[in-house]
XYZ file of C-alpha atoms in Angstrom:
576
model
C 60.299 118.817 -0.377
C 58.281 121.898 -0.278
C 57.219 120.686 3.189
C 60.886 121.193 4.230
C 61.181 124.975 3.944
C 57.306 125.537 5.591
C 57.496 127.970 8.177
C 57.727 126.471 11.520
C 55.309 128.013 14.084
C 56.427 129.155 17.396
C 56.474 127.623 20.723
C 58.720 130.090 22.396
C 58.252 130.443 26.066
C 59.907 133.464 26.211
C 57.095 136.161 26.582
C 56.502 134.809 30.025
C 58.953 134.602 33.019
C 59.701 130.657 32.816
C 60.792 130.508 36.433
C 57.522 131.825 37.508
C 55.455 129.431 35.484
C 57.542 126.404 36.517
C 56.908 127.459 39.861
C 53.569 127.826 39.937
C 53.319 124.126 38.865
C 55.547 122.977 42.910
C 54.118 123.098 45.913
C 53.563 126.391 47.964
C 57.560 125.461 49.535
C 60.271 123.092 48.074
C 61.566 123.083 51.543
C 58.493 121.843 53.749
C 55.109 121.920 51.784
C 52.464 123.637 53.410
C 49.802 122.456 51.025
C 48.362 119.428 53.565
C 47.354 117.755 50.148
C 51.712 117.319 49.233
C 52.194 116.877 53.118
C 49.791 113.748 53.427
C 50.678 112.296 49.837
C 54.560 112.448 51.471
C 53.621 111.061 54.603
C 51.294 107.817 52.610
C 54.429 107.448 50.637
C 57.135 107.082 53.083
C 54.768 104.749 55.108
C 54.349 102.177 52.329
C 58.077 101.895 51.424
C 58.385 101.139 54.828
C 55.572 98.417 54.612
C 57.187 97.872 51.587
C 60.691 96.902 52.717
C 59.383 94.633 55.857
C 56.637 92.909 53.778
C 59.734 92.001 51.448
C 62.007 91.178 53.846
C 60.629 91.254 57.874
C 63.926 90.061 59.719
C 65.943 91.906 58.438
C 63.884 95.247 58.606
C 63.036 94.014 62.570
C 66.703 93.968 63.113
C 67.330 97.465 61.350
C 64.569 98.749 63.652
C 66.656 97.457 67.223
C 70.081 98.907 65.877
C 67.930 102.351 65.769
C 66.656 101.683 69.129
C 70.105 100.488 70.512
C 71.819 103.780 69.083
C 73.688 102.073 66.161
C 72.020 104.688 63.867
C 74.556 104.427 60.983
C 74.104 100.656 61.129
C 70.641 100.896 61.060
C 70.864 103.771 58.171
C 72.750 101.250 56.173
C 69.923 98.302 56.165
C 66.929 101.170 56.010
C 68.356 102.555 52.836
C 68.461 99.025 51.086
C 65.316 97.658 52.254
C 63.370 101.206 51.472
C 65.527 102.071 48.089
C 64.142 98.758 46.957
C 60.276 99.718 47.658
C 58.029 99.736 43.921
C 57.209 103.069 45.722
C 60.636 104.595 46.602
C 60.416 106.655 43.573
C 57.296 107.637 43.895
C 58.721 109.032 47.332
C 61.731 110.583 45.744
C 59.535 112.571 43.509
C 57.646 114.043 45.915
C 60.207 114.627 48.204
C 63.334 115.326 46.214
C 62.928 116.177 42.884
C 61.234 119.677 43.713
C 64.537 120.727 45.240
C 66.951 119.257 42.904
C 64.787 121.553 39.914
C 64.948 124.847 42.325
C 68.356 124.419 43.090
C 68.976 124.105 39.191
C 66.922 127.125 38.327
C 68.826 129.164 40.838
C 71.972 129.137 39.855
C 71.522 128.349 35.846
C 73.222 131.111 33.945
C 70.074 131.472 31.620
C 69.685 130.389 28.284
C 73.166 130.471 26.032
C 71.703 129.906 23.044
C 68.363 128.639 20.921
C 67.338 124.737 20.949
C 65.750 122.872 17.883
C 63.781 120.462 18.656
C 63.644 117.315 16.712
C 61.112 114.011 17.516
C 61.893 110.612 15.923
C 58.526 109.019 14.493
C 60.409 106.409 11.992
C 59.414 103.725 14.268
C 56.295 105.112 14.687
C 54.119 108.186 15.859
C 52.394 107.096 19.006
C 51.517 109.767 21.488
C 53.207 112.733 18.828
C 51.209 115.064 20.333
C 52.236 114.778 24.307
C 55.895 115.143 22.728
C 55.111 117.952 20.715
C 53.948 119.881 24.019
C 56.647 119.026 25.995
C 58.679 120.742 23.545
C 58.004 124.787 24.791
C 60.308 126.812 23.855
C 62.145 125.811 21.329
C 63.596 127.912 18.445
C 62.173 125.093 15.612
C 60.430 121.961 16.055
C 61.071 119.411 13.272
C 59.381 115.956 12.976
C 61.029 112.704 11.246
C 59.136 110.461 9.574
C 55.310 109.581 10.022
C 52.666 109.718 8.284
C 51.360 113.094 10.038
C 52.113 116.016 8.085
C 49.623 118.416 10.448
C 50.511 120.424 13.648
C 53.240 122.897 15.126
C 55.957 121.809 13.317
C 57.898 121.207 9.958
C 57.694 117.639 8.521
C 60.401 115.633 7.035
C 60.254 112.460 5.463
C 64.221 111.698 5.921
C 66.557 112.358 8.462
C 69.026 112.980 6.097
C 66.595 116.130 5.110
C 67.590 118.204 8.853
C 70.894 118.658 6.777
C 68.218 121.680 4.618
C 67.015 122.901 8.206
C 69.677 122.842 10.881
C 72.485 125.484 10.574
C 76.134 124.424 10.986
C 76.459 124.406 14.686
C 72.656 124.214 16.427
C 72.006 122.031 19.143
C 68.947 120.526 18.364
C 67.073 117.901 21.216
C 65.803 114.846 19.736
C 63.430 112.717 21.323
C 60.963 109.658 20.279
C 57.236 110.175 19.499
C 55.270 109.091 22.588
C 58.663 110.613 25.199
C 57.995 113.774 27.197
C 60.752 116.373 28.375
C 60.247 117.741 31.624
C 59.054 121.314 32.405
C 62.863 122.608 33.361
C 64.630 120.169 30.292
C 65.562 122.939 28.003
C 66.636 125.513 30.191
C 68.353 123.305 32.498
C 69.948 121.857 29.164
C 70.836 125.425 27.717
C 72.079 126.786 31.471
C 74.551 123.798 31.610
C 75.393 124.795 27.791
C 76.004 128.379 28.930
C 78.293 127.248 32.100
C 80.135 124.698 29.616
C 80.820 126.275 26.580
C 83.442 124.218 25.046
C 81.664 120.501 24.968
C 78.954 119.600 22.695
C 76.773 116.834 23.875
C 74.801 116.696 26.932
C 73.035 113.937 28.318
C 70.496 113.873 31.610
C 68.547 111.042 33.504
C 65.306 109.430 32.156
C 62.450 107.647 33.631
C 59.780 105.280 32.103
C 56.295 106.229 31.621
C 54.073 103.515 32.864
C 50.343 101.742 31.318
C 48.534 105.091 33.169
C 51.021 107.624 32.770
C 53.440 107.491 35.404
C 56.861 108.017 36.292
C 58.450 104.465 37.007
C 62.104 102.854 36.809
C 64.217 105.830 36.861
C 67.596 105.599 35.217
C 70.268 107.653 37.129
C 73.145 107.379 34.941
C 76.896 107.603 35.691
C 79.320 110.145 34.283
C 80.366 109.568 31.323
C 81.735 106.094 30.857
C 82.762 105.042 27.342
C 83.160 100.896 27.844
C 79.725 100.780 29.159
C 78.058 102.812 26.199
C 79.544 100.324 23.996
C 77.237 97.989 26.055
C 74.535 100.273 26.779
C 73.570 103.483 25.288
C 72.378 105.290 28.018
C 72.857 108.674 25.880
C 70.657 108.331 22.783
C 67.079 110.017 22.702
C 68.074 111.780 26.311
C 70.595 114.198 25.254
C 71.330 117.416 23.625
C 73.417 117.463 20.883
C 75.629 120.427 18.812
C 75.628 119.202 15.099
C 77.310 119.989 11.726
C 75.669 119.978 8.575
C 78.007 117.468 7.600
C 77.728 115.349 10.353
C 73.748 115.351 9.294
C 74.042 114.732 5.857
C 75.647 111.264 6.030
C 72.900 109.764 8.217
C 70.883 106.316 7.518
C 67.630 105.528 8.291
C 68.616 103.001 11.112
C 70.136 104.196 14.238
C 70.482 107.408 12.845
C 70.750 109.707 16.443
C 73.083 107.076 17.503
C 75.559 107.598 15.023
C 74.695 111.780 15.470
C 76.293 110.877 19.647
C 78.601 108.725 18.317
C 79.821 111.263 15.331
C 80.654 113.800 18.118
C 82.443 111.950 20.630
C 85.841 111.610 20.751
C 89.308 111.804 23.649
C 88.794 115.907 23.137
C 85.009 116.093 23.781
C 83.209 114.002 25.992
C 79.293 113.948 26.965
C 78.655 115.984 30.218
C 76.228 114.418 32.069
C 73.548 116.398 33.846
C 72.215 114.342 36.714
C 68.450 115.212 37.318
C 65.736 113.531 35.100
C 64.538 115.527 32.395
C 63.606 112.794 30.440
C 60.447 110.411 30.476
C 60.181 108.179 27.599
C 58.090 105.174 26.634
C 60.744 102.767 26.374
C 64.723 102.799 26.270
C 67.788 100.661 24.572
C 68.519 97.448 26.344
C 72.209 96.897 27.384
C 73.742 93.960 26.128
C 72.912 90.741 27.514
C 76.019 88.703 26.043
C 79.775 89.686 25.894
C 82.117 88.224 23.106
C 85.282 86.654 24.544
C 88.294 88.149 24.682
C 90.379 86.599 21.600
C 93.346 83.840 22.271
C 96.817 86.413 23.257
C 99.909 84.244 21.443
C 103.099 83.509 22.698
C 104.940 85.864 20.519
C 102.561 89.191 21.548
C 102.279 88.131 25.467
C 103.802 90.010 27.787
C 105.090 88.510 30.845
C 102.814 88.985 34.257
C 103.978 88.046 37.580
C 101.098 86.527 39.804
C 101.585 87.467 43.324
C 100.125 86.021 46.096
C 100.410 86.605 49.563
C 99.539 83.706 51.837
C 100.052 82.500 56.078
C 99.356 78.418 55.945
C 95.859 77.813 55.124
C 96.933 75.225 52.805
C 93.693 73.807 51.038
C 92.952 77.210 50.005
C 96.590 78.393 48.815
C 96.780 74.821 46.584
C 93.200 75.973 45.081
C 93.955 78.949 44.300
C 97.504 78.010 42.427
C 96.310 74.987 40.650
C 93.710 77.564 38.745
C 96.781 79.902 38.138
C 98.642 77.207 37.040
C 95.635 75.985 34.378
C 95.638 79.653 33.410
C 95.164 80.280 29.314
C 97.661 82.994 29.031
C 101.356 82.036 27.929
C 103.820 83.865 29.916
C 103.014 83.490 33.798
C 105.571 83.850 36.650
C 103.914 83.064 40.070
C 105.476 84.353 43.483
C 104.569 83.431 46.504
C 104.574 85.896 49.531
C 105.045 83.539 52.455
C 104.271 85.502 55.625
C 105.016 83.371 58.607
C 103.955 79.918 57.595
C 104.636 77.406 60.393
C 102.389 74.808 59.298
C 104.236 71.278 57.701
C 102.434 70.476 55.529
C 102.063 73.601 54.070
C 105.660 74.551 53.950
C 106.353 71.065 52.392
C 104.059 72.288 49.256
C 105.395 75.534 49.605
C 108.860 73.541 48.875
C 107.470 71.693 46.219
C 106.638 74.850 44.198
C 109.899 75.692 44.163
C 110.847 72.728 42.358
C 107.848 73.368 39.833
C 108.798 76.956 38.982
C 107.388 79.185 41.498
C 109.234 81.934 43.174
C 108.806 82.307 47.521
C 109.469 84.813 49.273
C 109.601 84.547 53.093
C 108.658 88.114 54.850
C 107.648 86.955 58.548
C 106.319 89.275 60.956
C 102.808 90.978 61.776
C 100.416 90.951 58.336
C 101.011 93.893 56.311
C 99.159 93.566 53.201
C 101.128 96.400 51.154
C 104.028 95.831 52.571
C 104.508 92.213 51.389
C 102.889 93.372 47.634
C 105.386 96.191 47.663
C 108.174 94.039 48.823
C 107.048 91.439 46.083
C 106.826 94.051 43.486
C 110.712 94.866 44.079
C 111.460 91.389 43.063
C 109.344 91.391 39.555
C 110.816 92.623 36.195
C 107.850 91.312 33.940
C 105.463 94.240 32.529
C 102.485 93.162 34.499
C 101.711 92.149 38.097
C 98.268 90.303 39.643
C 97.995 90.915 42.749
C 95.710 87.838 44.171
C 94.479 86.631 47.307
C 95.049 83.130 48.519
C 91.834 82.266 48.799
C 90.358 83.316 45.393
C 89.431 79.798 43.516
C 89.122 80.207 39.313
C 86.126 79.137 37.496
C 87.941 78.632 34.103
C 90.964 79.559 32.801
C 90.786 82.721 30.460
C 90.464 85.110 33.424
C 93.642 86.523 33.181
C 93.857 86.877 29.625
C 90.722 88.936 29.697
C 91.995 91.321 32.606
C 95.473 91.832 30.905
C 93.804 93.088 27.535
C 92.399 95.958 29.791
C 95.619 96.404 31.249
C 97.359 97.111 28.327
C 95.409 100.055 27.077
C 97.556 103.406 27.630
C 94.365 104.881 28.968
C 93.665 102.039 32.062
C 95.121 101.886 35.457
C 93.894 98.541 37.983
C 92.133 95.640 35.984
C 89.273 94.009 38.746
C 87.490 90.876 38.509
C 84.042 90.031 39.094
C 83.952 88.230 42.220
C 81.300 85.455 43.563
C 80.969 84.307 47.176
C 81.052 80.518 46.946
C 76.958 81.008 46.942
C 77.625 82.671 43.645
C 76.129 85.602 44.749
C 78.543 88.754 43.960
C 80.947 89.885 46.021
C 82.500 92.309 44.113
C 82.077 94.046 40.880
C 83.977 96.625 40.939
C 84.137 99.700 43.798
C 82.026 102.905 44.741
C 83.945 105.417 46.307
C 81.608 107.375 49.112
C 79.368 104.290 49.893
C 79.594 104.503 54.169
C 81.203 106.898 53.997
C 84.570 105.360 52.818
C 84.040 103.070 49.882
C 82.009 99.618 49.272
C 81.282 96.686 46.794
C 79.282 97.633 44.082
C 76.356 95.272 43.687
C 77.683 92.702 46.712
C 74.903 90.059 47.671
C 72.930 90.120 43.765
C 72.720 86.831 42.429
C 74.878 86.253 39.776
C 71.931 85.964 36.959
C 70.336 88.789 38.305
C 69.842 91.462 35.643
C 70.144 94.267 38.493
C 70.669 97.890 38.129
C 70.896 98.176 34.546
C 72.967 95.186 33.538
C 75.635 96.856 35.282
C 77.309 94.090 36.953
C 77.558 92.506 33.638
C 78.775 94.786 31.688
C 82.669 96.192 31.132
C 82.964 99.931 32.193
C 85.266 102.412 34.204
C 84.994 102.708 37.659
C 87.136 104.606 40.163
C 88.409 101.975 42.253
C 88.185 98.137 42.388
C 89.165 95.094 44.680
C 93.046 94.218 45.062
C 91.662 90.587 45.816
C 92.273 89.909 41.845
C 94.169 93.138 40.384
C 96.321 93.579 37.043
C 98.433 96.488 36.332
C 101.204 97.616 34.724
C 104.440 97.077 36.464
C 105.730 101.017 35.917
C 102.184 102.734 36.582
C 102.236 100.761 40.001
C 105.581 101.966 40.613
C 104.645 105.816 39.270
C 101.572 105.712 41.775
C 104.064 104.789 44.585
C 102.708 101.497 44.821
C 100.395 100.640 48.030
C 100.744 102.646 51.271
C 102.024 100.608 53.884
C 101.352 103.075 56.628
C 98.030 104.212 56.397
C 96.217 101.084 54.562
C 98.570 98.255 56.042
C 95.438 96.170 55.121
C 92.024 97.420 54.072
C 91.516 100.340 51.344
C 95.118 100.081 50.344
C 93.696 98.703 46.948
C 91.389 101.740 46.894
C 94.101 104.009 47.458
C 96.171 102.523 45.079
C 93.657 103.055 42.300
C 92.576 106.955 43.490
C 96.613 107.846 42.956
C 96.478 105.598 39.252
C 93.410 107.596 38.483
C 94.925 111.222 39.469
C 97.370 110.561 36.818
C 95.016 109.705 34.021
C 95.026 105.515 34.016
C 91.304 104.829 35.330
C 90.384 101.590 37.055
C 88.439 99.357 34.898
C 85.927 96.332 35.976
C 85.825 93.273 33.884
C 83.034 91.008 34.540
C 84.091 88.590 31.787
C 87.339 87.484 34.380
C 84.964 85.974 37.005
C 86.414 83.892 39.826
C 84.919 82.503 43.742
C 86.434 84.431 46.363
C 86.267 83.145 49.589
C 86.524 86.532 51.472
C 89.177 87.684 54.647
C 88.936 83.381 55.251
C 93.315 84.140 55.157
C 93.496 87.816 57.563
C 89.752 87.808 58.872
C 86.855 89.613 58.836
C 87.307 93.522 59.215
C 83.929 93.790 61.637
C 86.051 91.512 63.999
C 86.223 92.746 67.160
C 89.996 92.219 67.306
C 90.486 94.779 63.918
C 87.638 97.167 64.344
C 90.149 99.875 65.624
C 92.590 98.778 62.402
C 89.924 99.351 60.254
C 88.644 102.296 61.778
C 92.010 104.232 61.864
C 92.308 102.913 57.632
C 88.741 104.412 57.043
C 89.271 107.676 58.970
C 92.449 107.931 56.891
C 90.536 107.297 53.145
C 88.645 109.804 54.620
C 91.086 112.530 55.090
C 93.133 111.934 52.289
C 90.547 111.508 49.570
C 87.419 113.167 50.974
C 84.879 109.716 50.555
C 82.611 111.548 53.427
C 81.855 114.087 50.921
C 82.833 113.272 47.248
C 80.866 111.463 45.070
C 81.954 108.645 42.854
C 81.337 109.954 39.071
C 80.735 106.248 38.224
C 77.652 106.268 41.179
C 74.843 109.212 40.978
C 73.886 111.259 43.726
C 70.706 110.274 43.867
C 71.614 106.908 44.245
C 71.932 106.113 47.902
C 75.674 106.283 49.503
C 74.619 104.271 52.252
C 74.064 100.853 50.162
C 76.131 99.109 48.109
C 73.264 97.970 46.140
C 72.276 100.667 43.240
C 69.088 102.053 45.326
C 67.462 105.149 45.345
C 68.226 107.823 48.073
C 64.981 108.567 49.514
């Protein structure tokens, strides 16, 4: 153990001004390089994601290209930023182009360093590439390697991580990264500025990127704020964070998954990881979120509590008996179902409509002009169950232990609105849960990936938080609906109402939550039509201009999104 209590040698930056050397290493102006080397490698760039995105898809680029020329720019904007974000080059692009100003603006108005970093790197799995990690690491107060058989260089050696209880005082922050992982040139500043502007929280976590076969930057990860569901399913924290430890916390680790259970040791309701969203992080490989999800256990009759399905409908009677014989097959045991009718003049319709009655069912005629939240809000008035599901008329179920999944969400104190994962009838999604911003107002996160598509990150697989979803299939609790105000029948009589609904349940601490393990066909607008009709464009532009001026989606970004992800796409792109 001698080894332990060597005398670490010194890679303080320190003696040098920092800003000045990072500098020196960006072209002659973040703003407009004047070097014509960065000008031309820009200009090659942005012309091959452009090849890029109409070699991959021509027809659809052609078309982008006439909305430009017809003056529909933000029509155009919208296509251009899926069919470029989804270049192999785009982040190539966004290095060059971006990431030079996102490091100068963080330089600029960091604080300076709060405090001393330890650096730690992880060679129990193995030592590959030790030394590019070990250089990456200027600056720090200590550097301490784990593991590995290579007891020779700028550092103190440990066999154990259990041993860093002997060299970190109570209370360091210490960086820990794998052997073979680099840390970008502004990591630990950036790291200790954001520790100097937030004093009180103790883990910090940052973007990452993969280094490719010929050392590259590749397959960046821009990671949402901190989301607690989807760690479970991903850790997107480990090996790219900063962490403030206790000796205690140190001396109970194992030799498997040991940083993990460091993150996981600190977290709690009181202090939660503060994500800093530029990439400081390039690493050989990272954790793979979960590809499976266990099923939500059997609810019994005796622990149940009583939901209310509510479901607005106008004739269209093929969908309406779809849609109720899946709520009727439904594996939950206490379900009420009322029917909004709004207006049905159809026969044969009515004459089912009739026939629930006799099964069960509740109706409740409201005839007059369609008013989405004003025939939920009317509906709600005639519940008393705990619970309401709000569901469209034309969603169709694909088994029957959706609900029972989404009502297991909605009974945590912590949740607001339960969504589904929606499917087109092409099973291609429609909906897994919303981002606020995208357009401008707010858009379908992931719409148009196939459903066995792996994605951005798993993430329309996975459980998480999100800050608004889809009122198409919604589950809440009956008195947080009511201490929202329930949905606003003036300003979003039919689109965003559900968005609105979940903003207000969110200001008051019960966050939306997506469940992709409720997954059901939705057969969208088929009931009140499409919202690009010409007939409702000024509806829907009145309801977006109103998001916008209540809730600021022209300018805020979602926490659950990244803001280098682009707001124009409802895919998870890159903003180039």
């Amino acid at each position: 153990m001698d080894s332990i209590h060597a005398k670490a040698i010194s890679l303080d930056w320190r003696n040098a001004p920092l800003l000045k050397q990072y500098r020196s290493r960006l072209p002659n102006s973040t703003k407009a390089p004047q070097n014509e080397k960065w000008g031309w490698r820009r200009r090659q760039l942005t012309l091959r994601v452009h090849f890029d995105a109409f070699r991959l898809e021509p027809w659809r680029y052609l078309e982008a290209v006439v909305w430009r020329l017809r003056g529909l720019r933000l029509r155009a904007r919208n296509r251009f930023a899926e069919l470029i974000g989804k270049s192999p080059s785009a982040y190539a692009l966004w290095i060059e182009k971006i990431e030079p100003k996102t490091r100068a603006t963080s330089f600029a108005s960091a604080p300076g360093r709060a405090f001393s970093l330890i650096g730690v790197i992880d060679c129990t799995e193995s030592e590959e590439n030790l030394g590019e990690t070990i250089s990456s690491f200027k600056g720090v107060e200590r550097l301490i390697v784990v593991g590995g058989a290579d007891k020779m260089g700028p550092f103190v050696w440990i066999p154990e991580p259990t041993d860093l209880a002997e060299l970190v005082p109570d209370a360091s922050w210490i960086c820990i990264a794998r052997s073979g992982d680099r840390l970008s040139e502004s990591a630990l500043d950036t790291y200790a500025g954001e520790g100097g502007r937030l004093p009180k929280s103790s883990i910090f976590y940052a973007d990452d990127d993969l280094i490719g076969l010929r050392g590259e930057r590749q397959l960046p990860h821009f990671k949402p704020s901190w989301n607690p569901e989807l760690f479970a399913h991903h850790d997107f924290v480990t090996h790219s964070c900063i962490l403030k430890v206790s000796t205690s916390a140190l001396r109970k680790l194992r030799p498997g998954g040991w940083v993990r259970d460091l993150v996981l040791d600190l977290i709690s309701s009181e202090n939660i990881p503060v994500r800093i969203p530029m990439v400081l992080h390039h690493r050989r490989q990272r954790p793979k979120a979960t590809r499976s999800l266990a099923a939500v256990g059997a609810i019994g009759a005796s622990s149940a509590a009583e939901v209310t399905v509510i479901v607005p409908t106008r004739n269209q009677l093929p969908l309406l008996r779809n849609c109720i014989n899946g709520v009727k097959q439904v594996d939950y045991p206490a379900v009420e179902i009322l029917i909004v009718d709004n207006g049905t003049d159809d026969t044969e319709a009515l004459e089912y409509l009739h026939s629930l009655e006799g099964q069960g069912a509740r109706i409740l005629h409201i005839p007059g002009p369609f008013n989405y939240s004003a025939l939920n809000n009317a509906a709600v008035r005639q519940t008393r169950t705990e619970y309401l599901c709000f569901l469209n008329n034309d969603v169709e179920m694909m088994d029957s232990a959706w609900l029972r999944s989404m009502i297991a969400q909605a009974m945590r104190a912590d949740i607001g609105a339960v969504g589904a994962r929606l499917l087109y009838p092409d099973h291609t999604i429609q909906h897994a849960g919303v981002v606020t911003g995208i357009g401008g107002g707010a858009g379908h996160a992931h719409r148009f990936q196939a459903l066995e598509a792996e994605g951005y990150f798993n993430r329309a697989n996975l459980p998480q938080r999100t800050n608004a979803v889809t009122g198409a299939c919604m589950i809440l609790a009956r008195h947080k609906f009511l201490a929202a105000g329930g949905f606003d029948e003036v300003n979003f009589p039919v689109a965003f109402n559900d968005v609105d609904l979940c903003l207000k349940l969110n200001e008051r601490g019960w966050q939306s939550f997506y469940e992709p393990r409720a997954t059901l066909i939705h057969h969208e607008s088929k009931s009140r039509g499409d919202d690009r009709a010409r007939l409702n464009r000024t509806r829907f532009a009145g309801e977006l201009a109103a998001l916008k001026r209540k809730w600021g989606t022209d300018c805020e970004r979602d926490p659950y999104h990244h803001p280098h992800l682009s707001p124009f796409c409802e895919q998870f792109v890159i903003a180039v």
